[in-house]
PDB file of C-alpha atoms in Angstrom:
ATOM      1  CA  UNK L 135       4.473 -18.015 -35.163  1.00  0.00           C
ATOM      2  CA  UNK L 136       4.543 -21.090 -32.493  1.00  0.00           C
ATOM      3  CA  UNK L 137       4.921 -20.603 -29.537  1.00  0.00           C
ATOM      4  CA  UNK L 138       6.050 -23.188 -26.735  1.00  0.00           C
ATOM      5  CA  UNK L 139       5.918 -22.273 -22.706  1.00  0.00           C
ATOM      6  CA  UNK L 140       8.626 -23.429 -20.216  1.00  0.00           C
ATOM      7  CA  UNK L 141       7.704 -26.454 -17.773  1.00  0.00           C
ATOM      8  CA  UNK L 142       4.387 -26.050 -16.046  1.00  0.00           C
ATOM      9  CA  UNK L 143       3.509 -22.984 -17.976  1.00  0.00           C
ATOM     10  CA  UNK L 144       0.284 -22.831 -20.465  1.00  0.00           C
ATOM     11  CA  UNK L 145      -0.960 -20.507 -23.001  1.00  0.00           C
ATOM     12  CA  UNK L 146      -4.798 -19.250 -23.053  1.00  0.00           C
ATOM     13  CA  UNK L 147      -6.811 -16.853 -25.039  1.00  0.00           C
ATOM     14  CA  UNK L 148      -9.396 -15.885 -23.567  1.00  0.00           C
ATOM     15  CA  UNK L 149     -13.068 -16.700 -24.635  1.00  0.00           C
ATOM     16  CA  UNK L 150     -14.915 -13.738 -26.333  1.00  0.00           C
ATOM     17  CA  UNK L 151     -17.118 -11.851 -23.782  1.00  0.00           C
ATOM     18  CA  UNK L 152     -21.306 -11.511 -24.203  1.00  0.00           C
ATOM     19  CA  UNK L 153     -21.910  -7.908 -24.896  1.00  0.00           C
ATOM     20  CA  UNK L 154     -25.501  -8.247 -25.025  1.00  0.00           C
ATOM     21  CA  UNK L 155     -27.860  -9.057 -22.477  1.00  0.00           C
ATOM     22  CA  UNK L 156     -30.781 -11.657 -22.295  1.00  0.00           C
ATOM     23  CA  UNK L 157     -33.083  -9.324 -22.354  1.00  0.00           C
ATOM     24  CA  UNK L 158     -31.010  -7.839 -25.364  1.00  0.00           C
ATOM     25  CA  UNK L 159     -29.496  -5.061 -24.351  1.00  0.00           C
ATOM     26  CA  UNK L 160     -26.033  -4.379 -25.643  1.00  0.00           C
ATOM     27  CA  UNK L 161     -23.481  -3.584 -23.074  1.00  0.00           C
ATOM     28  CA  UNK L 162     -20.365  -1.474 -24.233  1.00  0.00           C
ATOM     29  CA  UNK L 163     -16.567  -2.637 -23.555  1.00  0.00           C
ATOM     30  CA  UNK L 164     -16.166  -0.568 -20.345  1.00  0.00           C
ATOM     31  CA  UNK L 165     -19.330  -1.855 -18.700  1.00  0.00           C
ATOM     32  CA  UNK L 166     -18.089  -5.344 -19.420  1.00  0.00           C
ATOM     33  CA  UNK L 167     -15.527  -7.617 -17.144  1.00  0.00           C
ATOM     34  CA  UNK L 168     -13.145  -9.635 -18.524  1.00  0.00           C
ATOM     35  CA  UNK L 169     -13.985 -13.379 -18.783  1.00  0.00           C
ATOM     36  CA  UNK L 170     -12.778 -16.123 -16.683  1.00  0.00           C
ATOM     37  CA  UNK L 171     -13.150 -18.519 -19.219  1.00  0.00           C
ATOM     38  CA  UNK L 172     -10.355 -19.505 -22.285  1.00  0.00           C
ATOM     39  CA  UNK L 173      -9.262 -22.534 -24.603  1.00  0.00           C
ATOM     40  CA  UNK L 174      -5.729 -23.994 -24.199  1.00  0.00           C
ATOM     41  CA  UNK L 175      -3.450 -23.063 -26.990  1.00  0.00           C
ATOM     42  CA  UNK L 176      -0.198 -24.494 -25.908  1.00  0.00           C
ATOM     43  CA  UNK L 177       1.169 -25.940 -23.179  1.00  0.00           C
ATOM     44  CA  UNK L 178       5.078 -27.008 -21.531  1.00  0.00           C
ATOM     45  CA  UNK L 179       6.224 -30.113 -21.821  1.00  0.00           C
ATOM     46  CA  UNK L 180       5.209 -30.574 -17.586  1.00  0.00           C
ATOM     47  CA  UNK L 181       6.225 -30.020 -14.059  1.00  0.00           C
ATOM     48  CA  UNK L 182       9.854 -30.829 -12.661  1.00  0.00           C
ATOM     49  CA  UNK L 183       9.577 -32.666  -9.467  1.00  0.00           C
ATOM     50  CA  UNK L 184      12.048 -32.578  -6.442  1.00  0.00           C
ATOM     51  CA  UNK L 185      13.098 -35.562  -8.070  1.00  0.00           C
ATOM     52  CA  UNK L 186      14.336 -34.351 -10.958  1.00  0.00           C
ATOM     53  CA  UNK L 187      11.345 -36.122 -13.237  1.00  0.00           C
ATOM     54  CA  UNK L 188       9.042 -34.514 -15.201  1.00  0.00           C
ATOM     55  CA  UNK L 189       5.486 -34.701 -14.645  1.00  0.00           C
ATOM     56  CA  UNK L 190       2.728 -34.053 -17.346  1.00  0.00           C
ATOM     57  CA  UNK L 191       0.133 -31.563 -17.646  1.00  0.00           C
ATOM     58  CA  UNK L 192      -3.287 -32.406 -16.977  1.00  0.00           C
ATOM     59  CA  UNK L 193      -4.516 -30.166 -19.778  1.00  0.00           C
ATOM     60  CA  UNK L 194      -4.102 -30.075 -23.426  1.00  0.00           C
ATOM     61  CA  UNK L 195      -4.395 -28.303 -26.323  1.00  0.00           C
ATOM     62  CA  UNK L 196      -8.038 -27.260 -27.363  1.00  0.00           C
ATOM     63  CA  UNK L 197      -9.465 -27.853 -23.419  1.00  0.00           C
ATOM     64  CA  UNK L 198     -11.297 -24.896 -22.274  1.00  0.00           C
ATOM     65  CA  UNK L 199     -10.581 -23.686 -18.914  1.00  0.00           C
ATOM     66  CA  UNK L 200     -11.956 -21.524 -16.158  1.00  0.00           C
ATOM     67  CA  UNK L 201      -9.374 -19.419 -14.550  1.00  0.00           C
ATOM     68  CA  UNK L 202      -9.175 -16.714 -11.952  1.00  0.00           C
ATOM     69  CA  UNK L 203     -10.218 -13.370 -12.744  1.00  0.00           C
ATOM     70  CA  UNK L 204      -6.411 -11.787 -12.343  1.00  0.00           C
ATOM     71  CA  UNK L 205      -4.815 -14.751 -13.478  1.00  0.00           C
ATOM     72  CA  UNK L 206      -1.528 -15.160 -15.806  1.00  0.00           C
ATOM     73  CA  UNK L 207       0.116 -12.804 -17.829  1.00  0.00           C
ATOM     74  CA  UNK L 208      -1.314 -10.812 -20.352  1.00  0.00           C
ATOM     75  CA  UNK L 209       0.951 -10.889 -23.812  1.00  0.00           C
ATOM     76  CA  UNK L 210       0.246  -9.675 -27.391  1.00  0.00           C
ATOM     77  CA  UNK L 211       1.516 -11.927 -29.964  1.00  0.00           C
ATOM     78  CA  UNK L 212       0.822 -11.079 -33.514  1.00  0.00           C
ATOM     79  CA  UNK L 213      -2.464  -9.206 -32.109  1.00  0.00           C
ATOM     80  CA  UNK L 214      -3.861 -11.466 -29.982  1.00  0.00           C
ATOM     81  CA  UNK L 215      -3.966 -11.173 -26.442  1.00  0.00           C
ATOM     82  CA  UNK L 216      -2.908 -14.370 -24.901  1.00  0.00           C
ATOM     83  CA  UNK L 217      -2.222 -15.260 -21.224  1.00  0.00           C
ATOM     84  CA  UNK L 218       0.778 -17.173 -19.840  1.00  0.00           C
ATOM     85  CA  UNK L 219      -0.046 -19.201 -16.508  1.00  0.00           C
ATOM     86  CA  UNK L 220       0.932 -22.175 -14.490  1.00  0.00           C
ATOM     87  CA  UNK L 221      -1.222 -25.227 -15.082  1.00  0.00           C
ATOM     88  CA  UNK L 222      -1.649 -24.547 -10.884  1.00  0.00           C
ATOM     89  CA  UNK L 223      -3.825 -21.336 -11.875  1.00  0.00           C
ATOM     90  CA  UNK L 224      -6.319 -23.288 -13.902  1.00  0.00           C
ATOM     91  CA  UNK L 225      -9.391 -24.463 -11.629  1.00  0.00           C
ATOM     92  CA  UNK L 226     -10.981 -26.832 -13.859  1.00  0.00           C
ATOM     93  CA  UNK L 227     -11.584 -27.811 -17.245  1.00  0.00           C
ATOM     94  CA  UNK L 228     -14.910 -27.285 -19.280  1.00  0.00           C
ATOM     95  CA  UNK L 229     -16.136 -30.400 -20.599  1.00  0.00           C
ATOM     96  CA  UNK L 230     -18.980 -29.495 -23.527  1.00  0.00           C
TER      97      UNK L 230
END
């Protein structure tokens, strides 16, 4: 299934958590936060200004982000947990 958000509006899973230490200890899923960290999987077609124009996203598809911890909205789509945000939540992109 595709799936397209609204406006200013993006689409994130989030990056899979380290659940073992340096040192190499493995750390089980309730000693473990979420991570702040997640590639771009969709994103709206932009912002609508006061003056009726559109302006586009500064992300796209395939950026990773960093994001606050409590950020977006948490959806499962065919199993996956996504999250729904404004491009506004996003605080930067991850260049590798």
């Amino acid at each position: 299934m595709k799936i397209r958000p609204l406006y200013d509006r993006v689409i994130v899973e989030r990056l899979a958590q380290e659940t073992k230490t340096i040192s190499g200890i493995v750390l089980p899923d309730t000693a473990t936060e979420k991570p702040d960290q997640g590639k771009i999987i969709s994103v709206g077609k932009g912002k609508i200004l006061e003056n009726g124009k559109i302006c586009p996203l500064s992300v796209k598809v395939g950026d990773y982000v960093l994001f606050g911890k409590y950020s977006g909205q948490s959806v499962k789509i065919e199993g996956k947990e996504l999250l729904v945000m404004k491009e506004e939540d996003l605080f930067a992109i991850i260049e590798k």
